[in-house]
Short mmCIF file of C-alpha atoms in Angstrom, two decimals:
data_model
loop_
_atom_site.label_atom_id
_atom_site.label_comp_id
_atom_site.label_asym_id
_atom_site.label_seq_id
_atom_site.Cartn_x
_atom_site.Cartn_y
_atom_site.Cartn_z
CA UNK A 6 -34.55 18.79 22.94
CA UNK A 7 -37.49 16.80 21.73
CA UNK A 8 -35.70 15.05 18.69
CA UNK A 9 -36.69 11.48 18.63
CA UNK A 10 -33.65 9.12 18.50
CA UNK A 11 -34.17 5.61 17.47
CA UNK A 12 -31.85 3.02 19.27
CA UNK A 13 -31.78 -0.13 17.44
CA UNK A 14 -30.16 -3.17 19.06
CA UNK A 15 -28.70 -5.91 16.71
CA UNK A 16 -28.55 -9.28 18.30
CA UNK A 17 -27.38 -12.64 17.43
CA UNK A 18 -26.69 -15.34 20.10
CA UNK A 19 -26.26 -12.44 22.65
CA UNK A 20 -27.85 -14.13 25.55
CA UNK A 21 -25.04 -13.60 28.02
CA UNK A 22 -24.82 -9.84 27.26
CA UNK A 23 -28.04 -8.42 25.96
CA UNK A 24 -29.73 -7.44 29.20
CA UNK A 25 -26.70 -5.33 30.00
CA UNK A 26 -26.95 -3.61 26.71
CA UNK A 27 -30.67 -2.95 27.11
CA UNK A 28 -30.06 -1.56 30.73
CA UNK A 29 -27.45 0.80 29.34
CA UNK A 30 -30.28 2.23 26.98
CA UNK A 31 -32.85 2.34 29.70
CA UNK A 32 -30.40 4.48 31.77
CA UNK A 33 -29.87 7.05 29.13
CA UNK A 34 -30.08 10.56 30.42
CA UNK A 35 -31.97 11.59 27.29
CA UNK A 36 -35.56 10.71 27.41
CA UNK A 37 -36.95 10.74 23.94
CA UNK A 38 -35.87 7.36 22.69
CA UNK A 39 -37.46 4.75 20.61
CA UNK A 40 -36.12 1.19 21.41
CA UNK A 41 -35.89 -1.32 18.71
CA UNK A 42 -34.34 -4.81 18.95
CA UNK A 43 -33.81 -6.89 15.83
CA UNK A 44 -32.77 -10.46 16.20
CA UNK A 45 -31.19 -12.49 13.50
CA UNK A 46 -32.46 -15.96 14.35
CA UNK A 47 -30.47 -16.53 17.39
CA UNK A 48 -29.86 -20.06 18.32
CA UNK A 49 -29.81 -19.35 22.06
CA UNK A 50 -32.36 -17.78 24.28
CA UNK A 51 -31.64 -14.30 23.23
CA UNK A 52 -35.18 -13.36 22.31
CA UNK A 53 -36.61 -15.03 25.37
CA UNK A 54 -34.43 -12.80 27.57
CA UNK A 55 -35.31 -9.72 25.54
CA UNK A 56 -39.21 -10.39 25.72
CA UNK A 57 -38.98 -10.99 29.34
CA UNK A 58 -36.89 -7.71 29.89
CA UNK A 59 -39.31 -5.76 27.80
CA UNK A 60 -42.59 -6.66 29.62
CA UNK A 61 -41.39 -5.10 32.85
CA UNK A 62 -43.52 -2.09 34.00
CA UNK A 63 -40.57 0.23 34.40
CA UNK A 64 -39.47 -0.55 30.80
CA UNK A 65 -42.92 0.10 29.42
CA UNK A 66 -43.17 3.33 31.32
CA UNK A 67 -39.59 4.32 29.99
CA UNK A 68 -40.14 3.41 26.35
CA UNK A 69 -43.82 2.83 25.54
CA UNK A 70 -44.17 0.42 22.60
CA UNK A 71 -40.88 -1.52 21.86
CA UNK A 72 -40.47 -2.80 18.35
CA UNK A 73 -39.01 -6.42 18.40
CA UNK A 74 -38.00 -7.80 15.05
CA UNK A 75 -37.48 -11.36 14.41
CA UNK A 76 -36.61 -13.57 11.39
CA UNK A 77 -37.17 -17.34 10.62
CA UNK A 78 -33.41 -17.75 9.49
CA UNK A 79 -30.25 -16.07 9.91
CA UNK A 80 -29.75 -13.46 7.22
CA UNK A 81 -26.50 -11.89 8.15
CA UNK A 82 -25.33 -8.50 9.54
CA UNK A 83 -26.12 -6.36 6.56
CA UNK A 84 -29.77 -7.45 6.34
CA UNK A 85 -30.09 -7.13 10.12
CA UNK A 86 -28.73 -3.51 9.91
CA UNK A 87 -31.14 -2.65 7.20
CA UNK A 88 -34.22 -3.89 9.17
CA UNK A 89 -33.05 -1.77 11.81
CA UNK A 90 -32.92 1.35 9.72
CA UNK A 91 -36.18 0.69 8.16
CA UNK A 92 -37.88 0.12 11.53
CA UNK A 93 -36.51 3.40 12.96
CA UNK A 94 -38.94 6.38 13.23
CA UNK A 95 -36.51 8.70 14.70
CA UNK A 96 -34.71 11.68 12.95
CA UNK A 97 -31.43 10.26 14.40
CA UNK A 98 -30.28 6.54 14.82
CA UNK A 99 -27.89 5.22 17.40
CA UNK A 100 -27.27 1.56 16.48
CA UNK A 101 -25.80 -0.71 19.20
CA UNK A 102 -24.84 -4.46 19.18
CA UNK A 103 -26.30 -6.66 21.71
CA UNK A 104 -23.11 -7.27 23.39
CA UNK A 105 -21.86 -3.56 23.67
CA UNK A 106 -23.20 -0.77 25.81
CA UNK A 107 -24.04 2.96 25.79
CA UNK A 108 -22.52 5.27 28.47
CA UNK A 109 -25.38 7.17 30.27
CA UNK A 110 -24.93 10.46 28.50
CA UNK A 111 -24.36 8.82 25.15
CA UNK A 112 -27.65 10.07 23.29
CA UNK A 113 -27.77 13.35 25.17
CA UNK A 114 -24.22 14.22 24.22
CA UNK A 115 -24.80 13.38 20.41
CA UNK A 116 -27.98 15.21 20.23
CA UNK A 117 -26.44 18.33 21.84
CA UNK A 118 -23.52 18.34 19.36
CA UNK A 119 -25.59 17.92 16.30
CA UNK A 120 -27.98 20.64 17.31
CA UNK A 121 -25.05 22.84 17.87
CA UNK A 122 -23.68 22.02 14.54
CA UNK A 123 -26.79 21.35 12.17
CA UNK A 124 -24.61 20.76 9.18
CA UNK A 125 -23.58 17.35 10.74
CA UNK A 126 -25.22 14.34 9.63
CA UNK A 127 -22.72 11.54 10.51
CA UNK A 128 -21.01 11.89 13.91
CA UNK A 129 -18.39 9.58 15.53
CA UNK A 130 -16.95 9.62 19.17
CA UNK A 131 -14.70 7.61 21.35
CA UNK A 132 -15.00 4.03 22.11
CA UNK A 133 -13.92 2.51 25.34
CA UNK A 134 -12.74 -0.97 24.59
CA UNK A 135 -12.89 -3.88 27.08
CA UNK A 136 -12.15 -7.49 27.30
CA UNK A 137 -15.15 -9.69 28.22
CA UNK A 138 -16.49 -7.42 30.95
CA UNK A 139 -16.99 -3.68 31.57
CA UNK A 140 -14.88 -3.60 34.60
CA UNK A 141 -12.05 -1.00 34.69
CA UNK A 142 -9.59 -3.80 35.18
CA UNK A 143 -10.42 -5.22 31.72
CA UNK A 144 -10.12 -1.81 30.09
CA UNK A 145 -7.89 -2.13 26.94
CA UNK A 146 -7.70 1.22 25.25
CA UNK A 147 -9.75 4.17 23.72
CA UNK A 148 -10.51 4.20 19.97
CA UNK A 149 -9.32 6.29 18.37
CA UNK A 150 -6.16 6.51 20.26
CA UNK A 151 -5.93 10.14 19.46
CA UNK A 152 -7.69 12.91 17.65
CA UNK A 153 -7.72 14.43 15.30
CA UNK A 154 -6.77 12.02 12.57
CA UNK A 155 -6.05 12.89 8.87
CA UNK A 156 -9.43 11.34 7.74
CA UNK A 157 -11.63 13.30 10.00
CA UNK A 158 -10.44 17.00 10.33
CA UNK A 159 -12.13 20.44 9.74
CA UNK A 160 -10.32 20.86 6.61
CA UNK A 161 -10.96 17.59 4.80
CA UNK A 162 -14.02 17.24 2.46
CA UNK A 163 -16.45 14.37 2.04
CA UNK A 164 -14.86 13.53 -1.27
CA UNK A 165 -11.45 13.27 0.16
CA UNK A 166 -12.64 11.05 3.03
CA UNK A 167 -14.23 8.88 0.32
CA UNK A 168 -11.01 8.59 -1.64
CA UNK A 169 -9.10 7.84 1.50
CA UNK A 170 -11.51 5.14 2.45
CA UNK A 171 -11.20 3.43 -0.94
CA UNK A 172 -7.52 2.78 -0.05
CA UNK A 173 -8.41 1.30 3.40
CA UNK A 174 -10.98 1.36 6.09
CA UNK A 175 -9.27 3.87 8.36
CA UNK A 176 -12.16 4.11 10.74
CA UNK A 177 -12.03 1.52 13.40
CA UNK A 178 -14.71 3.25 15.90
CA UNK A 179 -17.71 2.63 13.86
CA UNK A 180 -19.87 1.53 16.86
CA UNK A 181 -19.79 5.15 18.04
CA UNK A 182 -21.77 6.26 14.81
CA UNK A 183 -24.56 8.65 15.28
CA UNK A 184 -26.48 8.80 12.07
CA UNK A 185 -29.12 10.97 10.61
CA UNK A 186 -31.79 8.59 8.93
CA UNK A 187 -32.62 10.68 6.02
CA UNK A 188 -28.65 10.90 5.18
CA UNK A 189 -28.47 7.08 5.16
CA UNK A 190 -31.67 6.75 3.06
CA UNK A 191 -30.14 9.28 0.61
CA UNK A 192 -26.84 7.64 0.53
CA UNK A 193 -28.37 4.16 0.07
CA UNK A 194 -28.38 1.22 2.38
CA UNK A 195 -25.55 -1.47 2.37
CA UNK A 196 -26.10 -4.33 -0.04
CA UNK A 197 -27.08 -7.34 1.93
CA UNK A 198 -25.16 -9.80 -0.36
CA UNK A 199 -21.80 -8.23 0.61
CA UNK A 200 -19.64 -8.24 3.78
CA UNK A 201 -19.23 -5.18 6.04
CA UNK A 202 -22.24 -3.14 6.42
CA UNK A 203 -20.04 -0.75 8.26
CA UNK A 204 -17.53 -0.13 5.35
CA UNK A 205 -20.38 0.04 2.76
CA UNK A 206 -22.18 2.73 4.84
CA UNK A 207 -18.92 4.88 5.22
CA UNK A 208 -18.35 4.68 1.50
CA UNK A 209 -21.92 5.36 0.56
CA UNK A 210 -22.34 8.40 2.86
CA UNK A 211 -19.03 10.02 1.97
CA UNK A 212 -19.60 9.35 -1.79
CA UNK A 213 -23.01 10.99 -1.38
CA UNK A 214 -21.42 14.18 0.06
CA UNK A 215 -22.10 13.49 3.82
CA UNK A 216 -18.86 14.29 5.73
CA UNK A 217 -17.64 12.20 8.71
CA UNK A 218 -17.49 14.24 11.83
CA UNK A 219 -16.03 13.47 15.31
CA UNK A 220 -16.50 14.87 18.79
CA UNK A 221 -14.35 14.21 21.82
CA UNK A 222 -16.54 12.49 24.06
CA UNK A 223 -16.54 8.77 25.29
CA UNK A 224 -19.99 7.32 24.32
CA UNK A 225 -19.84 3.67 23.87
CA UNK A 226 -18.38 0.63 25.71
CA UNK A 227 -17.25 -1.92 23.27
CA UNK A 228 -16.60 -5.57 24.25
CA UNK A 229 -14.03 -8.01 22.88
CA UNK A 230 -14.85 -11.66 23.58
CA UNK A 231 -14.51 -15.08 22.14
CA UNK A 232 -18.29 -15.33 21.07
CA UNK A 233 -18.29 -12.44 18.81
CA UNK A 234 -18.55 -13.14 15.05
CA UNK A 235 -16.04 -10.45 14.08
CA UNK A 236 -14.51 -9.28 17.21
CA UNK A 237 -12.57 -12.31 18.75
CA UNK A 238 -9.99 -12.08 21.44
CA UNK A 239 -7.86 -14.49 19.72
CA UNK A 240 -4.89 -12.66 18.10
CA UNK A 241 -4.99 -13.33 14.36
CA UNK A 242 -2.58 -11.93 11.55
CA UNK A 243 -5.83 -11.55 9.68
CA UNK A 244 -9.26 -11.73 11.11
CA UNK A 245 -11.31 -14.62 9.64
CA UNK A 246 -13.96 -12.34 8.24
CA UNK A 247 -11.15 -10.84 5.94
CA UNK A 248 -11.50 -13.84 3.62
CA UNK A 249 -15.17 -12.83 2.87
CA UNK A 250 -14.26 -9.36 1.59
CA UNK A 251 -13.11 -9.90 -1.93
CA UNK A 252 -16.63 -9.50 -3.60
CA UNK A 253 -16.87 -6.22 -1.58
CA UNK A 254 -13.75 -4.96 -3.00
CA UNK A 255 -14.67 -6.05 -6.62
CA UNK A 256 -17.84 -3.97 -6.33
CA UNK A 257 -16.88 -0.85 -4.16
CA UNK A 258 -13.08 -0.59 -4.39
CA UNK A 259 -11.50 -1.79 -7.61
CA UNK A 260 -13.59 0.28 -10.14
CA UNK A 261 -12.85 3.49 -8.14
CA UNK A 262 -9.20 3.34 -7.62
CA UNK A 263 -6.22 3.80 -9.93
CA UNK A 264 -4.99 0.70 -11.60
CA UNK A 265 -1.74 0.42 -9.54
CA UNK A 266 -3.90 0.69 -6.29
CA UNK A 267 -6.05 -2.05 -7.52
CA UNK A 268 -3.18 -4.22 -8.27
CA UNK A 269 -1.70 -3.58 -4.77
CA UNK A 270 -5.08 -4.73 -3.21
CA UNK A 271 -5.11 -7.80 -5.55
CA UNK A 272 -1.55 -8.74 -4.89
CA UNK A 273 -2.16 -8.66 -1.12
CA UNK A 274 -5.37 -10.75 -1.46
CA UNK A 275 -3.55 -13.44 -3.18
CA UNK A 276 -0.49 -13.34 -0.90
CA UNK A 277 -2.90 -13.49 2.11
CA UNK A 278 -4.56 -16.86 1.19
CA UNK A 279 -1.71 -18.72 2.94
CA UNK A 280 -3.29 -17.30 6.16
CA UNK A 281 -6.31 -19.33 5.66
CA UNK A 282 -4.19 -22.10 7.21
CA UNK A 283 -5.25 -21.58 10.94
CA UNK A 284 -1.87 -22.52 12.39
CA UNK A 285 -0.20 -19.60 10.16
CA UNK A 286 -2.75 -17.14 10.98
CA UNK A 287 -2.15 -17.29 14.74
CA UNK A 288 -0.18 -14.10 15.46
CA UNK A 289 3.40 -15.09 16.30
CA UNK A 290 6.59 -13.47 15.50
CA UNK A 291 6.98 -15.77 12.52
CA UNK A 292 3.57 -15.24 11.12
CA UNK A 293 3.62 -11.41 11.59
CA UNK A 294 6.94 -11.26 9.85
CA UNK A 295 5.73 -13.65 7.02
CA UNK A 296 2.67 -11.25 6.50
CA UNK A 297 4.98 -8.17 6.45
CA UNK A 298 7.24 -9.99 3.86
CA UNK A 299 4.57 -10.99 1.62
CA UNK A 300 2.26 -7.84 1.54
CA UNK A 301 4.85 -5.16 2.10
CA UNK A 302 8.38 -6.14 1.06
CA UNK A 303 7.30 -8.22 -1.90
CA UNK A 304 4.41 -6.23 -3.15
CA UNK A 305 5.84 -4.59 -6.25
CA UNK A 306 2.86 -2.26 -6.67
CA UNK A 307 3.71 -0.72 -3.30
CA UNK A 308 6.93 0.58 -4.73
CA UNK A 309 5.35 1.96 -7.96
CA UNK A 310 2.79 3.81 -5.82
CA UNK A 311 5.57 5.42 -3.61
CA UNK A 312 7.58 6.37 -6.65
CA UNK A 313 4.66 7.98 -8.33
CA UNK A 314 3.63 9.85 -5.13
CA UNK A 315 7.17 10.93 -4.48
CA UNK A 316 8.42 12.05 -7.92
CA UNK A 317 5.48 12.89 -10.02
CA UNK A 318 3.86 16.17 -8.98
CA UNK A 319 0.45 15.51 -10.57
CA UNK A 320 0.31 12.06 -9.04
CA UNK A 321 1.44 13.52 -5.69
CA UNK A 322 -1.59 15.60 -5.50
CA UNK A 323 -3.97 12.67 -5.77
CA UNK A 324 -5.91 12.39 -2.61
CA UNK A 325 -5.44 8.59 -2.72
CA UNK A 326 -1.90 9.11 -1.29
CA UNK A 327 -2.37 11.91 1.12
CA UNK A 328 -0.53 11.29 4.34
#
């Protein structure tokens, strides 16, 4: 297996964790790896730690030339993601955040699977989610909790996956993605002005006809901690980054869904503005009930969609409402 796999590490203020991430790549059982590290103008000493780690002789012997990409100002995750793709020379790309880690056989297992299934260009697997550190006492759960799910099965098509994703992002195990570089370039890189490079990538790929696949291996260790920009331990009704997503929906979702689904989204967006108040956004019995009341019970478009899907046969066949 001589396929070159690029492993880009996306970092921002990851000083506490990045060396553990890098060691997990060093310890991969698969050998033909290109290591790339792209830092989005960290304010801490992340880059210093990276540079010190990379000059070790054992590291040089393992990887040869390592690409370290830095920028003079913070540009956001989508721009950092795109820099990583463009810097990758490998046929396949395994992205990893600078606070997560790869299990030792991650690359080997992924490469074996795509070689055995050459039609696959996008592959997911299990995440092991931990709180703060990767000690088994801090293990929370696997993601996904079970497989198969209705969005990744042998029978479903890429178009059907795209249509389901337009309703909601049903894939919460994106950090496990193993991606063919040619596929992502053909589908189009995420727009750097919009939030959520993950969701954009999934929509771009499936719209372009690249089906999302899954194989039942644990490959990535995913860390929940207070310092993460989009992965905070604090329980919220809505993660704070939700309030940055409306421009994304205006461009990607609203033009491509039926009018009542668009109105359902818009009603929830307006109702959810109350949770900008931090005290209300803390997850309590009251705040959870309030969210359910506003976005489920009181959303009239939910009932319109349910009625059409239940009683109108033509509408029922629409993949947007496939269960």
